[in-house]
mmCIF file of C-alpha atoms in Angstrom:
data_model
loop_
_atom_site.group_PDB
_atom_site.id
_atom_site.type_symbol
_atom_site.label_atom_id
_atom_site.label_comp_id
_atom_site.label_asym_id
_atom_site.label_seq_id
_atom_site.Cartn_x
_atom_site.Cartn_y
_atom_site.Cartn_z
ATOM 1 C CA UNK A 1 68.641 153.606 214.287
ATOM 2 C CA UNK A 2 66.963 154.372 211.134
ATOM 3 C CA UNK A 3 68.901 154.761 207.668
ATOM 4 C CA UNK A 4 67.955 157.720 205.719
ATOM 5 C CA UNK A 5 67.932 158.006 202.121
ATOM 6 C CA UNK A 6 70.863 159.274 200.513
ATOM 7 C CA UNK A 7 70.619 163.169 199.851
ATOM 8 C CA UNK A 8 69.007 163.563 195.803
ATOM 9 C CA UNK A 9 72.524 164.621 194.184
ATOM 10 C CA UNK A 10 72.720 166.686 190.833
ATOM 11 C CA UNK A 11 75.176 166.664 188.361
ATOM 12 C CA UNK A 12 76.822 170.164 189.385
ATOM 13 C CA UNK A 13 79.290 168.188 192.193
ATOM 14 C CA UNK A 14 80.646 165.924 189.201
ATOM 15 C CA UNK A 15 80.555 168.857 186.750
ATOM 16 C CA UNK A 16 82.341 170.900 189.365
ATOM 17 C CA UNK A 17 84.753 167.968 190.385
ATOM 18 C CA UNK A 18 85.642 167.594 186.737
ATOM 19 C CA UNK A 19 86.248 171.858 186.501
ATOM 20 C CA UNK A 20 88.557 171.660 189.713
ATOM 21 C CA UNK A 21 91.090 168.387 188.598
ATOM 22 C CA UNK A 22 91.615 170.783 185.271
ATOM 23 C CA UNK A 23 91.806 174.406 186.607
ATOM 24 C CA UNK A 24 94.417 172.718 189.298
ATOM 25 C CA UNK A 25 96.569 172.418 186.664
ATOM 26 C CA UNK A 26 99.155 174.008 184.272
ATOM 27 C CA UNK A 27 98.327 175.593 182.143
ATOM 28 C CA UNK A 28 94.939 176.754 183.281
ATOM 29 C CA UNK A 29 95.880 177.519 186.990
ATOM 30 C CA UNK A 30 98.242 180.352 186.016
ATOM 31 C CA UNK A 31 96.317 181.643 182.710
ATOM 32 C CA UNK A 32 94.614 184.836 182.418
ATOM 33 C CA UNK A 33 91.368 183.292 180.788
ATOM 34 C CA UNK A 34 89.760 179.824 180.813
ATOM 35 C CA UNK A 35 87.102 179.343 178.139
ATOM 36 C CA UNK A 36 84.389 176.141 178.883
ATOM 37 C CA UNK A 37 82.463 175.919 176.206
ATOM 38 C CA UNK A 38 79.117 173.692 177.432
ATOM 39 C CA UNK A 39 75.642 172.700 176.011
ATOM 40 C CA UNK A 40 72.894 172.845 178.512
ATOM 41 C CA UNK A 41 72.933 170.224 180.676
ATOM 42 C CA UNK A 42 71.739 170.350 184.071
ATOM 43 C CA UNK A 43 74.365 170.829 185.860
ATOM 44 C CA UNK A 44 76.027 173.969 183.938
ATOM 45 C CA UNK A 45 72.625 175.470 182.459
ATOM 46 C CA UNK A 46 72.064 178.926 183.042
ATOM 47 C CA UNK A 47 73.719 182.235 184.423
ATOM 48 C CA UNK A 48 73.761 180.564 187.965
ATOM 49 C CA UNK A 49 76.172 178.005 186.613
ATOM 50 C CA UNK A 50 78.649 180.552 184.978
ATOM 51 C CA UNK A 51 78.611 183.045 187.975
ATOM 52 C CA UNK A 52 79.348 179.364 190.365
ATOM 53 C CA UNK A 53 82.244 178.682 188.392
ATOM 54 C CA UNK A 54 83.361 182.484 187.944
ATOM 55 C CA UNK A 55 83.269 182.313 191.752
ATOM 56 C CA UNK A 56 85.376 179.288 192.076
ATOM 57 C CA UNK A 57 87.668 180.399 189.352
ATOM 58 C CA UNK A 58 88.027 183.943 188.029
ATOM 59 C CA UNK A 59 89.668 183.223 185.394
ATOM 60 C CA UNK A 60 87.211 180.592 183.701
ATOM 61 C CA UNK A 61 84.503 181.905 181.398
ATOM 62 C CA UNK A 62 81.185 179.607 180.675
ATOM 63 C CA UNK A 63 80.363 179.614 176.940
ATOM 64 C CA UNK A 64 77.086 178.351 176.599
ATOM 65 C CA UNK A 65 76.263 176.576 172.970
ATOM 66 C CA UNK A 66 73.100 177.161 170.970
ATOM 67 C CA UNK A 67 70.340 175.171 172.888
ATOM 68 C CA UNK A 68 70.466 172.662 169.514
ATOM 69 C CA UNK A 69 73.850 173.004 168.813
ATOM 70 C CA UNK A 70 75.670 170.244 171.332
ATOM 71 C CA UNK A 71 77.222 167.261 169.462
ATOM 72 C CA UNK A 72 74.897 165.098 171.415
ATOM 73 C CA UNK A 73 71.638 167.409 170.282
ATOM 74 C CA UNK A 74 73.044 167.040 166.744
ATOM 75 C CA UNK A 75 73.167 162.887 167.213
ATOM 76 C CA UNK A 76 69.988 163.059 168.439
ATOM 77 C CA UNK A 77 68.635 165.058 165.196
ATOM 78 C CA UNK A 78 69.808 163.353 162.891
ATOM 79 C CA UNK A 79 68.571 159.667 164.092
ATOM 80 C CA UNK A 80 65.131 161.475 164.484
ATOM 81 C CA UNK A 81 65.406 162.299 160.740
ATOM 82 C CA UNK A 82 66.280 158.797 159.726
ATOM 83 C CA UNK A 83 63.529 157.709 161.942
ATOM 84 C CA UNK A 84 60.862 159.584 160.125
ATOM 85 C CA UNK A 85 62.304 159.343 157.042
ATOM 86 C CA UNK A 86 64.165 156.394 156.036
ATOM 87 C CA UNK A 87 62.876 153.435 158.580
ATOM 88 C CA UNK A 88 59.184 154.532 159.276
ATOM 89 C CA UNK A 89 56.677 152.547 158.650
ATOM 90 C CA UNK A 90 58.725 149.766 159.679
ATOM 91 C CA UNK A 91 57.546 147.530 156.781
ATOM 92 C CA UNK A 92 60.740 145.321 156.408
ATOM 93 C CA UNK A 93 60.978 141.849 155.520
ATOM 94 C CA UNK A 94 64.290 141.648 156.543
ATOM 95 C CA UNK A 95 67.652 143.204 157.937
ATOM 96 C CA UNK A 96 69.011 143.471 154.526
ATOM 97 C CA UNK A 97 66.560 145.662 153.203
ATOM 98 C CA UNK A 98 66.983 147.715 156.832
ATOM 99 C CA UNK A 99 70.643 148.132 155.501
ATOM 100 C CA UNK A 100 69.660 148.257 152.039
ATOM 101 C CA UNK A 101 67.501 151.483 152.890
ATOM 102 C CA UNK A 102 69.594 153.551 155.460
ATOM 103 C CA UNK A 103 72.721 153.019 152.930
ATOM 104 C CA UNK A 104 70.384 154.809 150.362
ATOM 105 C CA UNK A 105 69.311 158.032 152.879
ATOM 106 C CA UNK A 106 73.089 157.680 153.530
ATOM 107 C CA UNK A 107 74.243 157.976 149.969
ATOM 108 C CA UNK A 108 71.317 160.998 149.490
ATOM 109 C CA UNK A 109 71.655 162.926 152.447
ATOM 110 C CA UNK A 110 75.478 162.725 151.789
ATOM 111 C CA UNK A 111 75.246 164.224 148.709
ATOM 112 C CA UNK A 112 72.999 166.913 149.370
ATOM 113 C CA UNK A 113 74.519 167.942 152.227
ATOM 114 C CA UNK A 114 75.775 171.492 152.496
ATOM 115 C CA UNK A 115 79.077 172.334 155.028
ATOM 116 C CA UNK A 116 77.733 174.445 157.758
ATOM 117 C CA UNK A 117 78.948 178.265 157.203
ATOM 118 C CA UNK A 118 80.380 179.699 160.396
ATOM 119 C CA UNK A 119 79.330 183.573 160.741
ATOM 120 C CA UNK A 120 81.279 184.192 164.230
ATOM 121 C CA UNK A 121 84.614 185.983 162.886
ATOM 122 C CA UNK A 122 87.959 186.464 164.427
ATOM 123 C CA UNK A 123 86.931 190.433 164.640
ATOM 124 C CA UNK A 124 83.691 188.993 166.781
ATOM 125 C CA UNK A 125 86.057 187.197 168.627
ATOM 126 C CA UNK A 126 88.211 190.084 169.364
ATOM 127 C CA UNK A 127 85.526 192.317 170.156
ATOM 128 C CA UNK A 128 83.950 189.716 172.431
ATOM 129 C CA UNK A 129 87.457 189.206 174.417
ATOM 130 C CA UNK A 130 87.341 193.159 174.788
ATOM 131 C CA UNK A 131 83.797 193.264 176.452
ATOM 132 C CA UNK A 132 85.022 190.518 179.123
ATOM 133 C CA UNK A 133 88.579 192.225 179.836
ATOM 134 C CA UNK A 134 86.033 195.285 180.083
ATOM 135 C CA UNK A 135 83.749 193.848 182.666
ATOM 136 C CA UNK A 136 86.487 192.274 184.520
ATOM 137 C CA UNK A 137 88.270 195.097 184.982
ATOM 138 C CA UNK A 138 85.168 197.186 185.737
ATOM 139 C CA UNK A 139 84.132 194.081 188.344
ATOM 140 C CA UNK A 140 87.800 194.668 189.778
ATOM 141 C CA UNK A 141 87.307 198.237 190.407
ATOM 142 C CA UNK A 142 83.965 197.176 191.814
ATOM 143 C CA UNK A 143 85.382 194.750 194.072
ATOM 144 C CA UNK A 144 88.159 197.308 195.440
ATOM 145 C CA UNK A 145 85.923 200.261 196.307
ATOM 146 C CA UNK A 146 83.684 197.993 198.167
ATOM 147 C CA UNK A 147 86.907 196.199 199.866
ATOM 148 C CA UNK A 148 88.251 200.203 200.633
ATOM 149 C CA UNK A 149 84.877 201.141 202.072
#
């Protein structure tokens, strides 16, 4: 008998794993809406990723972030800036003068930094919740006519 590869596996099974241990439980089981906010990885990218876990759970809502907005693509940003910036050309002599210039980009970008000013309002949030109870109940009536039919 010949052994056969194992099957290439995505990330959507753990993704999916990790979305039914929490929607199994109180208090997202019984609630009327479930929001999972997500970057775009792999294995949630995309409207084929929301409507899989709308069909799994009707009650969970995918929020996709800004394609540069994760916490990860932010981390990732931010070393590339120091890269360019603070320890290219790497001309060093020595690991105290590494330290010596990222605690002076440090200082710098610390105090020209600028707090990020959030546009998305509680009236955008309100409106948005209205659109979704909209659709749902319009995908309801949906559902029932073709159920009665």
């Amino acid at each position: 008998m010949v052994a056969r590869p194992p099957e290439p596996r995505t990330g959507i099974d753990p993704f999916m794993t990790l979305v039914t241990q929490v929607m199994s439980q109180e208090p997202y089981a019984s609630a009327k809406r479930v929001f999972w906010i997500v970057d775009n990885g792999s294995s949630h990218r995309g409207q084929k990723a929301a409507d899989r876990l709308a069909a799994a759970f009707p009650n969970a809502v995918m929020v996709h972030t800004p394609v540069h907005a994760s916490w990860l693509n932010q981390v990732e940003i931010y070393f590339s800036v120091v890269q360019r910036r603070v320890v290219s050309p790497n001309d060093f002599t020595d690991l105290t003068e590494v330290r010596n210039r990222l605690r002076e980009f440090e200082d710098r970008y610390n105090a020209t930094a600028q707090p990020y000013q959030w546009k998305f309002t509680t009236s955008d949030l309100d409106d948005l919740l209205a659109r979704l109870d909209r659709h749902a109940a319009d995908h309801h009536e949906e559902s029932s006519v073709t159920l009665a039919a």
